[in-house]
Coordinates of C-alpha atoms in Angstrom, one line a residue:
Chain A
X1315 CA -160.0 -80.8 -182.9
X1316 CA -156.3 -81.1 -182.5
X1317 CA -156.6 -85.0 -182.5
X1318 CA -157.6 -84.6 -186.1
X1319 CA -154.2 -84.1 -187.1
X1320 CA -152.9 -87.6 -186.2
X1321 CA -155.6 -89.3 -188.1
X1322 CA -155.0 -91.4 -191.0
X1323 CA -156.4 -91.0 -194.4
X1324 CA -158.8 -93.8 -193.9
X1325 CA -160.1 -92.4 -190.7
X1326 CA -160.5 -88.8 -192.2
X1327 CA -162.1 -89.8 -195.4
X1328 CA -164.7 -91.6 -193.4
X1329 CA -165.3 -88.5 -191.3
X1330 CA -165.4 -86.4 -194.4
X1331 CA -168.0 -88.8 -196.1
X1332 CA -170.4 -88.7 -193.0
X1333 CA -170.2 -84.9 -193.0
X1334 CA -168.7 -84.9 -189.6
X1335 CA -166.1 -82.5 -190.6
X1336 CA -165.5 -80.6 -193.8
X1337 CA -162.2 -80.6 -195.8
X1338 CA -162.2 -76.7 -195.1
X1339 CA -162.4 -77.2 -191.3
X1340 CA -159.6 -80.1 -191.6
X1341 CA -157.4 -77.8 -193.8
X1342 CA -157.9 -74.9 -191.3
X1343 CA -156.7 -77.0 -188.6
X1344 CA -153.5 -78.0 -190.3
X1345 CA -152.7 -74.5 -191.4
X1346 CA -153.2 -73.3 -187.7
X1347 CA -151.1 -76.1 -186.4
X1348 CA -148.4 -75.4 -188.9
X1349 CA -148.2 -71.8 -188.2
X1350 CA -147.7 -72.6 -184.5
X1351 CA -145.4 -75.4 -184.7
X1352 CA -143.3 -75.2 -187.7
X1353 CA -140.8 -72.5 -186.5
X1354 CA -139.5 -75.1 -184.3
X1355 CA -140.0 -78.2 -186.8
X1356 CA -139.0 -76.4 -190.0
X1357 CA -140.7 -79.3 -192.0
X1358 CA -142.0 -76.7 -194.5
X1359 CA -140.0 -74.4 -196.8
X1360 CA -143.3 -72.5 -197.5
X1361 CA -146.9 -72.9 -197.6
X1362 CA -149.8 -71.1 -199.3
X1363 CA -152.8 -71.1 -196.9
X1364 CA -155.3 -69.3 -199.2
X1365 CA -154.7 -71.7 -202.1
X1366 CA -155.1 -74.7 -199.9
X1367 CA -158.2 -73.5 -198.5
X1368 CA -159.5 -72.8 -201.8
X1369 CA -158.7 -76.4 -202.8
X1370 CA -160.4 -77.5 -199.5
X1371 CA -163.6 -75.6 -200.3
X1372 CA -163.7 -77.0 -203.8
X1373 CA -163.6 -80.3 -202.5
X1374 CA -166.3 -79.7 -200.0
X1375 CA -168.4 -78.3 -202.9
X1376 CA -167.7 -81.6 -204.9
X1377 CA -169.0 -83.7 -202.2
X1378 CA -172.1 -81.7 -201.6
X1379 CA -172.8 -82.1 -205.2
X1380 CA -172.3 -86.0 -205.0
X1381 CA -169.1 -86.0 -206.9
X1382 CA -166.5 -87.0 -204.4
X1383 CA -163.4 -88.5 -206.1
X1384 CA -162.6 -91.1 -203.3
X1385 CA -160.5 -91.5 -200.2
X1386 CA -158.0 -88.6 -200.9
X1387 CA -160.6 -86.0 -201.8
X1388 CA -160.3 -83.2 -199.2
X1389 CA -157.1 -84.7 -197.5
X1390 CA -154.2 -82.2 -197.0
X1391 CA -151.1 -83.9 -198.5
X1392 CA -147.5 -82.2 -198.5
X1393 CA -145.3 -82.3 -201.2
X1394 CA -141.3 -82.4 -201.0
X1395 CA -139.9 -79.3 -202.4
X1396 CA -138.6 -81.1 -205.4
X1397 CA -141.9 -81.8 -206.9
X1398 CA -143.6 -79.3 -209.3
X1399 CA -147.0 -77.7 -208.6
X1400 CA -148.1 -75.0 -211.1
X1401 CA -147.8 -71.6 -209.7
X1402 CA -146.1 -72.7 -206.4
X1403 CA -142.3 -72.4 -205.6
X1404 CA -140.0 -75.2 -206.3
X1405 CA -136.7 -74.5 -204.7
X1406 CA -135.3 -78.0 -204.0
X1407 CA -134.1 -76.4 -200.9
X1408 CA -131.3 -74.6 -203.0
X1409 CA -130.4 -70.9 -203.3
X1410 CA -130.2 -71.7 -207.0
X1411 CA -133.9 -72.1 -207.2
X1412 CA -135.0 -69.8 -204.4
X1413 CA -137.2 -67.6 -206.6
X1414 CA -138.4 -70.5 -209.1
X1415 CA -142.2 -70.8 -209.5
X1416 CA -143.4 -73.9 -211.4
X1417 CA -144.8 -73.3 -214.8
X1418 CA -146.3 -76.8 -214.9
X1419 CA -147.5 -79.7 -212.8
X1420 CA -145.5 -82.9 -212.1
X1421 CA -147.5 -86.1 -213.1
X1422 CA -147.8 -87.1 -209.4
X1423 CA -149.2 -83.6 -208.7
X1424 CA -151.7 -83.8 -211.4
X1425 CA -152.8 -87.3 -210.2
X1426 CA -153.2 -86.2 -206.6
X1427 CA -155.3 -83.2 -207.8
X1428 CA -157.3 -85.6 -210.0
X1429 CA -157.8 -87.6 -206.8
X1430 CA -159.1 -84.4 -204.9
X1431 CA -156.1 -84.2 -202.6
X1432 CA -155.6 -80.7 -201.1
X1433 CA -151.9 -80.0 -202.1
X1434 CA -150.5 -78.5 -198.9
X1435 CA -147.0 -76.9 -198.6
X1436 CA -143.4 -77.3 -199.9
X1437 CA -141.5 -79.6 -197.7
X1438 CA -138.1 -79.0 -196.6
X1439 CA -135.2 -81.4 -197.8
X1440 CA -131.4 -81.6 -198.3
X1441 CA -130.5 -79.4 -201.3
X1442 CA -131.3 -81.0 -204.5
X1443 CA -132.2 -84.2 -202.3
X1444 CA -128.5 -84.8 -201.7
X1445 CA -128.0 -85.8 -198.1
X1446 CA -129.3 -87.9 -195.2
X1447 CA -130.1 -85.5 -192.5
X1448 CA -131.9 -82.6 -194.1
X1449 CA -129.0 -80.4 -192.9
X1450 CA -127.8 -79.6 -196.4
X1451 CA -131.1 -77.4 -197.0
X1452 CA -130.1 -73.9 -198.0
X1453 CA -133.0 -72.6 -195.9
X1454 CA -132.0 -74.3 -192.6
X1455 CA -132.3 -77.8 -191.2
X1456 CA -135.5 -79.4 -190.2
X1457 CA -135.7 -81.1 -186.9
X1458 CA -137.1 -84.5 -185.7
X1459 CA -140.4 -84.3 -183.8
X1460 CA -139.4 -87.0 -181.5
X1461 CA -136.3 -84.9 -180.2
X1462 CA -136.0 -81.4 -181.7
X1463 CA -132.1 -81.4 -181.1
X1464 CA -131.9 -84.3 -183.6
X1465 CA -132.2 -84.6 -187.5
X1466 CA -135.4 -86.0 -189.0
X1467 CA -133.2 -87.9 -191.6
X1468 CA -133.0 -87.1 -195.3
X1469 CA -133.3 -86.3 -197.9
X1470 CA -137.0 -86.2 -197.4
X1471 CA -136.9 -85.2 -193.9
X1472 CA -139.6 -82.3 -194.0
X1473 CA -141.9 -84.9 -195.5
X1474 CA -141.3 -87.2 -192.8
X1475 CA -141.3 -84.6 -189.9
X1476 CA -144.6 -83.1 -191.2
X1477 CA -146.3 -86.3 -190.7
X1478 CA -144.8 -87.1 -187.5
X1479 CA -145.5 -83.7 -186.1
X1480 CA -149.2 -83.7 -187.4
X1481 CA -148.5 -81.0 -189.8
X1482 CA -149.9 -83.2 -192.8
X1483 CA -151.9 -86.3 -193.2
X1484 CA -149.7 -87.8 -195.7
X1485 CA -146.7 -86.5 -197.9
X1486 CA -144.6 -87.3 -200.9
X1487 CA -141.0 -87.8 -200.8
X1488 CA -138.3 -88.9 -203.3
X1489 CA -135.8 -91.7 -202.9
X1490 CA -132.4 -92.0 -204.7
X1491 CA -130.5 -93.9 -202.1
X1492 CA -132.9 -94.2 -199.2
X1493 CA -134.4 -90.7 -199.0
X1494 CA -137.8 -91.8 -198.3
X1495 CA -137.2 -94.7 -196.1
X1496 CA -134.4 -93.5 -193.9
X1497 CA -136.3 -90.3 -192.7
X1498 CA -139.4 -92.4 -192.4
X1499 CA -137.6 -94.6 -190.1
X1500 CA -135.9 -91.9 -188.2
X1501 CA -139.3 -90.1 -187.7
X1502 CA -141.5 -93.2 -187.0
X1503 CA -143.7 -93.1 -190.0
X1504 CA -144.2 -95.3 -193.0
X1505 CA -142.2 -94.6 -196.2
X1506 CA -142.5 -96.6 -199.6
X1507 CA -140.1 -96.5 -202.4
X1508 CA -141.8 -97.9 -205.3
X1509 CA -140.1 -100.0 -208.2
X1510 CA -138.1 -97.9 -210.5
X1511 CA -140.6 -97.0 -213.4
X1512 CA -143.8 -97.5 -211.3
X1513 CA -144.2 -93.8 -210.6
X1514 CA -143.5 -91.1 -213.1
X1515 CA -140.5 -88.8 -212.4
X1516 CA -141.9 -86.0 -214.8
X1517 CA -141.9 -82.7 -212.8
X1518 CA -139.4 -84.2 -210.2
X1519 CA -136.2 -82.0 -209.8
X1520 CA -133.7 -84.7 -211.3
X1521 CA -130.9 -85.8 -209.0
X1522 CA -129.9 -89.2 -210.3
X1523 CA -132.3 -90.3 -213.0
X1524 CA -131.7 -94.1 -213.0
X1525 CA -132.2 -94.2 -209.3
X1526 CA -134.9 -91.5 -208.4
X1527 CA -138.4 -92.6 -207.5
X1528 CA -141.2 -90.7 -205.9
X1529 CA -143.3 -92.3 -203.3
X1530 CA -145.7 -91.8 -200.2
X1531 CA -144.8 -91.2 -196.6
X1532 CA -147.9 -91.7 -194.4
X1533 CA -148.9 -92.9 -190.8
X1534 CA -150.0 -96.4 -191.8
X1535 CA -149.3 -98.9 -194.6
X1536 CA -153.1 -98.7 -195.7
X1537 CA -152.5 -94.9 -196.3
X1538 CA -149.4 -95.7 -198.2
X1539 CA -151.5 -98.0 -200.4
X1540 CA -154.2 -95.4 -201.1
X1541 CA -151.4 -92.9 -201.9
X1542 CA -149.5 -95.3 -204.2
X1543 CA -152.9 -96.2 -206.1
X1544 CA -153.3 -92.5 -206.8
X1545 CA -149.9 -91.9 -208.2
X1546 CA -148.7 -95.0 -209.8
X1547 CA -149.2 -95.8 -213.6
X1548 CA -147.6 -95.4 -216.9
X1549 CA -147.0 -91.9 -218.1
X1550 CA -145.8 -91.0 -221.7
X1551 CA -144.1 -87.9 -220.3
X1552 CA -141.4 -90.1 -218.7
X1553 CA -139.6 -92.4 -221.1
X1554 CA -138.6 -94.8 -218.2
X1555 CA -142.2 -95.2 -217.0
X1556 CA -143.4 -98.9 -217.0
X1557 CA -146.5 -100.2 -218.7
X1558 CA -148.1 -102.4 -216.0
X1559 CA -151.6 -102.9 -214.6
X1560 CA -152.0 -101.0 -211.3
X1561 CA -154.1 -103.1 -208.9
X1562 CA -156.3 -101.7 -206.2
X1563 CA -153.3 -101.7 -203.7
X1564 CA -155.8 -101.0 -200.6
X1565 CA -158.2 -103.8 -201.5
X1566 CA -155.3 -106.2 -202.1
X1567 CA -153.9 -105.7 -198.6
X1568 CA -156.6 -108.2 -197.3
X1569 CA -156.6 -110.6 -200.3
X1570 CA -152.8 -111.5 -199.7
X1571 CA -152.8 -113.6 -196.6
X1572 CA -149.3 -115.1 -196.9
X1573 CA -147.4 -117.0 -195.4
X1574 CA -144.5 -115.6 -197.1
X1575 CA -141.0 -116.8 -197.3
X1576 CA -138.7 -114.2 -195.8
X1577 CA -135.1 -113.8 -196.4
X1578 CA -132.6 -112.1 -193.9
X1579 CA -129.7 -110.7 -195.8
X1580 CA -126.7 -111.7 -193.4
X1581 CA -124.7 -108.6 -194.8
X1582 CA -127.3 -106.3 -193.3
X1583 CA -126.9 -107.5 -189.7
X1584 CA -123.3 -107.0 -189.1
X1585 CA -120.8 -104.4 -187.8
X1586 CA -122.1 -101.0 -187.4
X1587 CA -125.8 -101.9 -186.6
X1588 CA -127.0 -100.3 -183.4
X1589 CA -127.9 -103.1 -180.9
X1590 CA -131.2 -101.6 -180.0
X1591 CA -132.2 -101.6 -183.7
X1592 CA -131.0 -105.0 -184.1
X1593 CA -133.1 -106.3 -181.2
X1594 CA -136.2 -104.5 -182.5
X1595 CA -135.6 -106.1 -185.9
X1596 CA -135.3 -109.6 -184.3
X1597 CA -138.5 -109.1 -182.6
X1598 CA -140.2 -108.3 -186.1
X1599 CA -138.5 -111.6 -187.4
X1600 CA -140.1 -113.4 -184.5
X1601 CA -143.4 -112.2 -185.2
X1602 CA -143.4 -113.2 -188.8
X1603 CA -142.1 -116.7 -187.8
X1604 CA -145.2 -116.8 -185.3
X1605 CA -147.4 -116.0 -188.4
X1606 CA -146.2 -119.0 -190.0
X1607 CA -143.6 -117.4 -192.3
X1608 CA -140.6 -119.3 -193.4
X1609 CA -137.6 -117.0 -192.4
X1610 CA -134.1 -118.0 -193.4
X1611 CA -130.7 -116.3 -194.0
X1612 CA -129.8 -115.3 -197.5
X1613 CA -126.6 -113.7 -198.9
X1614 CA -126.2 -110.7 -201.0
X1615 CA -122.5 -110.9 -201.4
X1616 CA -121.8 -107.6 -203.3
X1617 CA -123.4 -105.6 -200.4
X1618 CA -120.1 -104.3 -199.4
X1619 CA -119.8 -102.5 -202.8
X1620 CA -123.0 -100.9 -202.8
X1621 CA -121.9 -97.7 -201.2
X1622 CA -119.1 -97.1 -203.6
X1623 CA -121.2 -98.2 -206.5
X1624 CA -123.7 -95.6 -205.6
X1625 CA -121.6 -92.7 -205.0
X1626 CA -120.0 -93.1 -208.4
X1627 CA -123.4 -93.6 -210.4
X1628 CA -125.5 -91.1 -208.4
X1629 CA -122.8 -88.3 -208.7
X1630 CA -122.1 -89.1 -212.2
X1631 CA -125.7 -88.6 -213.1
X1632 CA -126.1 -85.6 -210.8
X1633 CA -123.2 -83.8 -212.4
X1634 CA -125.0 -84.3 -215.6
X1635 CA -128.4 -83.5 -214.4
X1636 CA -127.1 -80.1 -212.6
X1637 CA -125.4 -78.9 -215.6
X1638 CA -128.6 -77.3 -216.7
X1639 CA -128.2 -74.7 -214.0
X1640 CA -126.0 -72.2 -215.6
X1641 CA -127.7 -68.9 -214.8
X1642 CA -129.3 -68.4 -218.4
X1643 CA -132.8 -69.6 -218.6
X1644 CA -133.8 -69.8 -215.0
X1645 CA -132.6 -70.2 -211.5
X1646 CA -129.9 -67.9 -209.9
X1647 CA -127.9 -65.5 -212.1
X1648 CA -124.9 -63.8 -210.7
X1649 CA -125.1 -60.1 -210.8
X1650 CA -121.4 -59.4 -211.5
X1651 CA -120.4 -61.7 -214.4
X1652 CA -118.1 -60.1 -216.7
X1653 CA -119.0 -62.3 -219.8
X1654 CA -121.1 -65.5 -220.7
X1655 CA -118.6 -68.1 -219.5
X1656 CA -118.1 -66.1 -216.3
X1657 CA -121.8 -66.3 -215.8
X1658 CA -121.7 -69.8 -215.7
X1659 CA -118.9 -70.0 -213.1
X1660 CA -120.3 -67.4 -210.8
X1661 CA -123.8 -68.3 -211.0
X1662 CA -123.1 -72.0 -210.2
X1663 CA -120.6 -71.1 -207.4
X1664 CA -123.0 -68.7 -205.6
X1665 CA -126.1 -71.0 -206.3
X1666 CA -125.0 -74.4 -205.1
X1667 CA -124.2 -75.2 -201.5
X1668 CA -121.0 -77.3 -200.4
X1669 CA -122.5 -80.8 -200.6
X1670 CA -124.0 -80.2 -204.1
X1671 CA -120.6 -79.0 -205.2
X1672 CA -118.7 -81.8 -203.8
X1673 CA -121.1 -84.4 -205.6
X1674 CA -120.8 -82.5 -208.9
X1675 CA -117.2 -82.5 -208.6
X1676 CA -117.0 -86.1 -207.9
X1677 CA -119.4 -87.1 -210.7
X1678 CA -117.5 -84.7 -213.1
X1679 CA -114.2 -86.7 -212.0
X1680 CA -115.6 -90.1 -212.3
X1681 CA -116.9 -89.2 -215.9
X1682 CA -113.8 -87.5 -216.9
X1683 CA -111.4 -88.7 -219.6
X1684 CA -109.2 -91.2 -218.3
X1685 CA -111.3 -92.1 -215.5
X1686 CA -114.5 -93.2 -217.0
X1687 CA -113.7 -96.9 -217.5
X1688 CA -112.0 -97.2 -214.0
X1689 CA -114.9 -95.7 -212.3
X1690 CA -118.2 -95.2 -213.9
X1691 CA -118.1 -98.1 -216.3
X1692 CA -116.9 -100.4 -213.5
X1693 CA -119.5 -99.2 -211.0
X1694 CA -122.1 -100.0 -213.9
X1695 CA -120.8 -103.6 -213.9
X1696 CA -120.7 -103.9 -210.2
X1697 CA -124.4 -102.5 -210.2
X1698 CA -125.3 -105.7 -212.5
X1699 CA -123.7 -108.0 -209.9
X1700 CA -125.7 -106.2 -207.1
X1701 CA -129.0 -106.6 -209.0
X1702 CA -128.2 -110.3 -209.5
X1703 CA -127.7 -110.9 -205.9
X1704 CA -131.2 -109.6 -205.2
X1705 CA -132.7 -111.6 -208.1
X1706 CA -131.0 -114.7 -207.0
X1707 CA -132.3 -114.3 -203.4
X1708 CA -135.8 -114.1 -204.8
X1709 CA -135.5 -117.6 -206.2
X1710 CA -135.6 -118.8 -202.7
X1711 CA -137.6 -116.2 -200.9
X1712 CA -140.5 -113.8 -201.4
X1713 CA -139.4 -110.8 -199.6
X1714 CA -136.3 -109.6 -197.7
X1715 CA -136.5 -108.2 -194.2
X1716 CA -133.7 -105.8 -192.8
X1717 CA -133.2 -102.6 -190.6
X1718 CA -133.8 -99.5 -192.5
X1719 CA -131.0 -97.5 -190.9
X1720 CA -128.1 -98.7 -188.9
X1721 CA -128.7 -95.8 -186.3
X1722 CA -131.5 -93.8 -184.9
X1723 CA -131.9 -90.1 -185.3
X1724 CA -128.5 -88.5 -184.6
X1725 CA -127.9 -84.9 -183.3
X1726 CA -128.0 -81.8 -185.5
X1727 CA -124.3 -81.1 -186.4
X1728 CA -123.2 -84.6 -185.0
X1729 CA -122.0 -85.9 -188.4
X1730 CA -120.1 -83.3 -190.3
X1731 CA -117.9 -85.6 -192.3
X1732 CA -119.7 -86.5 -195.7
X1733 CA -118.4 -90.2 -195.6
X1734 CA -119.9 -90.8 -192.1
X1735 CA -123.2 -89.4 -193.5
X1736 CA -122.8 -91.6 -196.6
X1737 CA -122.6 -94.7 -194.5
X1738 CA -126.2 -93.9 -193.0
X1739 CA -127.5 -95.2 -196.3
X1740 CA -125.8 -98.7 -196.4
X1741 CA -129.1 -100.5 -195.9
X1742 CA -131.1 -98.7 -198.5
X1743 CA -128.9 -98.0 -201.5
X1744 CA -128.7 -101.5 -202.8
X1745 CA -132.5 -101.4 -203.4
X1746 CA -132.2 -98.3 -205.6
X1747 CA -129.3 -99.9 -207.6
X1748 CA -131.5 -102.9 -208.2
X1749 CA -134.6 -100.8 -208.9
X1750 CA -136.6 -102.6 -206.3
X1751 CA -139.7 -101.7 -204.2
X1752 CA -139.1 -101.3 -200.4
X1753 CA -141.1 -100.1 -197.3
X1754 CA -140.0 -98.9 -193.9
X1755 CA -142.4 -99.5 -191.3
X1756 CA -142.1 -98.3 -187.5
X1757 CA -140.9 -101.5 -185.5
X1758 CA -140.1 -99.9 -181.9
X1759 CA -138.3 -97.2 -180.3
X1760 CA -134.9 -97.1 -178.6
X1761 CA -134.7 -96.6 -174.7
X1762 CA -134.1 -92.9 -175.4
X1763 CA -137.6 -92.8 -177.2
X1764 CA -136.3 -92.8 -180.8
X1765 CA -138.3 -94.5 -183.4
X1766 CA -136.8 -97.5 -185.2
X1767 CA -137.7 -98.6 -188.9
X1768 CA -138.0 -102.1 -190.3
X1769 CA -137.4 -102.4 -194.0
X1770 CA -139.2 -104.8 -196.2
X1771 CA -137.8 -105.3 -199.7
X1772 CA -140.1 -106.8 -202.5
X1773 CA -139.9 -107.9 -205.9
X1774 CA -140.1 -105.6 -208.8
X1775 CA -143.7 -104.3 -209.4
X1776 CA -145.0 -106.5 -206.6
X1777 CA -146.1 -103.6 -204.4
X1778 CA -149.3 -105.3 -203.5
X1779 CA -147.4 -108.2 -202.0
X1780 CA -145.0 -105.9 -200.3
X1781 CA -147.7 -103.6 -198.7
X1782 CA -149.8 -106.6 -197.5
X1783 CA -146.6 -108.2 -195.8
X1784 CA -146.2 -104.9 -194.0
X1785 CA -149.7 -104.6 -193.1
X1786 CA -149.7 -107.8 -191.4
X1787 CA -146.9 -106.7 -189.0
X1788 CA -148.5 -103.2 -188.7
X1789 CA -152.0 -104.6 -187.6
X1790 CA -150.4 -106.5 -184.7
X1791 CA -148.3 -103.6 -183.4
X1792 CA -149.4 -100.1 -182.2
X1793 CA -146.1 -98.1 -183.0
X1794 CA -147.9 -96.0 -185.6
X1795 CA -150.3 -94.8 -182.8
X1796 CA -147.5 -93.3 -180.6
X1797 CA -147.0 -89.5 -180.8
X1798 CA -144.0 -87.4 -179.9
X1799 CA -144.1 -85.7 -176.5
X1800 CA -143.5 -82.3 -178.2
X1801 CA -146.3 -82.9 -180.7
X1802 CA -148.9 -83.8 -177.7
X1803 CA -147.7 -80.8 -175.9
X1804 CA -148.0 -78.5 -178.8
X1805 CA -151.7 -80.1 -179.4
X1806 CA -152.9 -79.2 -176.0
X1807 CA -151.6 -75.7 -176.2
Chain B
X1235 CA -106.8 -88.8 -194.7
X1236 CA -104.6 -87.5 -197.5
X1237 CA -106.0 -86.3 -200.9
X1238 CA -106.5 -88.7 -203.6
X1239 CA -103.3 -88.7 -205.7
X1240 CA -105.2 -88.5 -209.0
X1241 CA -107.7 -85.8 -208.3
X1242 CA -106.7 -82.6 -209.9
X1243 CA -109.2 -80.4 -208.0
X1244 CA -108.8 -77.3 -210.0
X1245 CA -109.1 -79.1 -213.3
X1246 CA -112.3 -81.0 -212.4
X1247 CA -113.9 -78.0 -210.8
X1248 CA -113.2 -76.1 -214.1
X1249 CA -114.8 -78.9 -216.1
X1250 CA -117.9 -78.6 -213.7
X1251 CA -118.0 -74.8 -214.2
X1252 CA -117.3 -74.1 -210.6
X1253 CA -115.1 -71.9 -208.8
X1254 CA -113.9 -72.9 -205.4
X1255 CA -112.8 -70.7 -202.7
X1256 CA -109.5 -71.4 -200.9
X1257 CA -111.4 -72.8 -197.9
X1258 CA -113.6 -75.0 -200.0
X1259 CA -110.7 -76.3 -202.1
X1260 CA -108.8 -77.3 -198.8
X1261 CA -111.9 -78.9 -197.4
X1262 CA -113.1 -80.7 -200.7
X1263 CA -109.5 -81.9 -201.3
X1264 CA -109.7 -83.9 -197.9
X1265 CA -113.3 -85.0 -197.9
X1266 CA -113.2 -86.2 -201.7
X1267 CA -109.8 -87.9 -200.9
X1268 CA -111.5 -89.8 -198.1
X1269 CA -114.5 -90.8 -200.5
X1270 CA -112.2 -91.7 -203.4
X1271 CA -110.1 -93.9 -201.0
X1272 CA -113.3 -95.8 -200.1
X1273 CA -114.2 -96.1 -203.5
X1274 CA -110.8 -97.8 -204.6
X1275 CA -112.1 -101.0 -203.1
X1276 CA -114.3 -101.3 -206.2
X1277 CA -111.1 -102.3 -208.0
X1278 CA -111.2 -105.7 -206.2
X1279 CA -114.4 -106.9 -207.9
X1280 CA -114.1 -109.3 -210.7
X1281 CA -116.1 -107.7 -213.5
X1282 CA -114.7 -109.8 -216.4
X1283 CA -117.6 -110.5 -218.9
X1284 CA -120.2 -108.6 -216.9
X1285 CA -122.5 -106.3 -218.8
X1286 CA -123.0 -102.6 -217.4
X1287 CA -126.3 -101.8 -216.1
X1288 CA -127.7 -98.4 -216.8
X1289 CA -131.1 -98.9 -215.7
X1290 CA -132.6 -101.6 -213.5
X1291 CA -135.4 -102.2 -216.1
X1292 CA -134.1 -101.4 -219.6
X1293 CA -136.9 -100.1 -221.6
X1294 CA -135.8 -99.4 -225.2
X1295 CA -137.4 -97.9 -228.3
X1296 CA -139.9 -95.9 -226.5
X1297 CA -142.1 -94.5 -229.2
X1298 CA -145.1 -91.9 -228.9
X1299 CA -147.7 -91.0 -231.5
X1300 CA -146.7 -87.8 -233.2
X1301 CA -149.5 -85.8 -232.2
X1302 CA -149.3 -82.1 -231.8
X1303 CA -150.0 -80.7 -228.5
X1304 CA -150.0 -77.3 -227.1
X1305 CA -146.6 -76.5 -225.1
X1306 CA -146.0 -74.0 -222.5
X1307 CA -147.1 -70.3 -223.7
X1308 CA -144.1 -68.0 -224.0
X1309 CA -145.0 -66.1 -220.9
X1310 CA -145.1 -69.0 -218.7
X1311 CA -141.8 -70.4 -220.2
X1312 CA -140.0 -67.2 -219.7
X1313 CA -141.3 -66.5 -216.3
X1314 CA -138.4 -67.7 -214.3
X1315 CA -135.7 -66.2 -216.8
X1316 CA -133.4 -64.0 -215.0
X1317 CA -133.5 -61.4 -217.8
X1318 CA -135.4 -61.2 -220.9
X1319 CA -136.3 -58.9 -223.9
X1320 CA -138.7 -59.2 -226.7
X1321 CA -139.8 -62.7 -225.6
X1322 CA -136.2 -63.9 -225.5
X1323 CA -133.8 -64.7 -222.7
X1324 CA -131.3 -62.0 -222.4
X1325 CA -127.7 -63.0 -221.7
X1326 CA -124.3 -61.1 -221.3
X1327 CA -122.5 -60.5 -224.6
X1328 CA -121.0 -63.6 -226.1
X1329 CA -119.1 -62.3 -229.1
X1330 CA -117.5 -58.8 -229.4

């Protein structure tokens, strides 16, 4: 039965449909596995086994009555602990929200419920999604299932590790500067950041509102297509939600045969790229060439400015968004405040961890009187130039191909300097600034056995093309079938 | 690296309603100094005549029909309040 935990949504939905297994059996398997494994992985901040099982039983009853709701009905899906589920904890991995219970569902939550998914657990992440290693979680870091001494990436590290360790079939993460794609790459799973505006942010704990997007983390591209189909689409509760027709992403995978014109941005293959990752990505390039795709170099000349632009805009928006945590209406309230103003200072200083404080301070600084034009306004203008680079490249090519991360999973505690950690995001942040869709798919392993991720960047709202392009690669390779040795041992035990 | 010359950490922390410990102060001054030095290279970019981008896909004038809908019940809205009294959030005295 332990093999169940490494199957895809497609495979499991088939077995549920034939009655070979029930959702209750499947959910019990994941509960048991998570109870036995997660002390070492720490992918979960918490889970509610009774609630998950009740959802599974309801799914089985629907199916018995001939009212199954499709491929996600009865499938255990984990949510990053920044996405609201009514009656469940919502901590953002922060002491500030340690005791917070969601009074309502995020739109993605409501849509997954509508699709019949069994919502399973609250997944660990960097505090308020700020980080690239999940080491900033106030409840302790998560580990990489491929090497427990290493980080799973971040900020959606728990969402990636849960899939890689066989603790969830699929999960949702959120991506502000690479927080879905980088952990997907480091854990050997698929991670999709949709176009800004395709998926509602209602009920997502806000980090940087002009960059945040929710997206799926799965074993396969087909599973990502199924998940995206369930969560995408206009929502009047998010004023930045885009009105567009949502295609059947899964059906479209086979209807878009290519060949594509693929661009290799030369700025993404320079100094700092791990040679083993570079070699694996070159192999992927050779594969697409062999499929008849035209592959050519392109230039995104403002790439060197992406990191700085991002850390001005993201921290500015974060400092504004996190002003709501003042100890008054919800969240941590200091016990020894003298007066109302002291309550703000003490509650915030006690509730936020160091990285969140650093970013609030940086964001406050770049927005403060006398510095706004020099930093924030200038960064917004450079953002325009960065976005134009991508749109210009798309006059010549259909998609861009790059590494997802310059380095494979690093050791816990190895990167203690914030700037060194920020540099982990150099290949992913441009996509957020430009609002584009991008996917990370497994494309090999280092000699030390650590997963490598390939990033494919698509055109706005053309997720169907992007998924099809990734699917062509995935079908010809078996990287997604590999399992961490730790997880295999854990299965037999 | 040195701390950024213009970053008055105490002033900015005050604006952000944060009190830093001496240890945090020393650490942040150095770390944020490094980040700000890195950010300085943005001044090299020619942004003459370039419009700022606030959102990648600007959507303006988003209207919704003015239809009344039930909101959160008071009990649910106050469920996470650190202190409450008579269906209100209780706070320390603001005015003497």
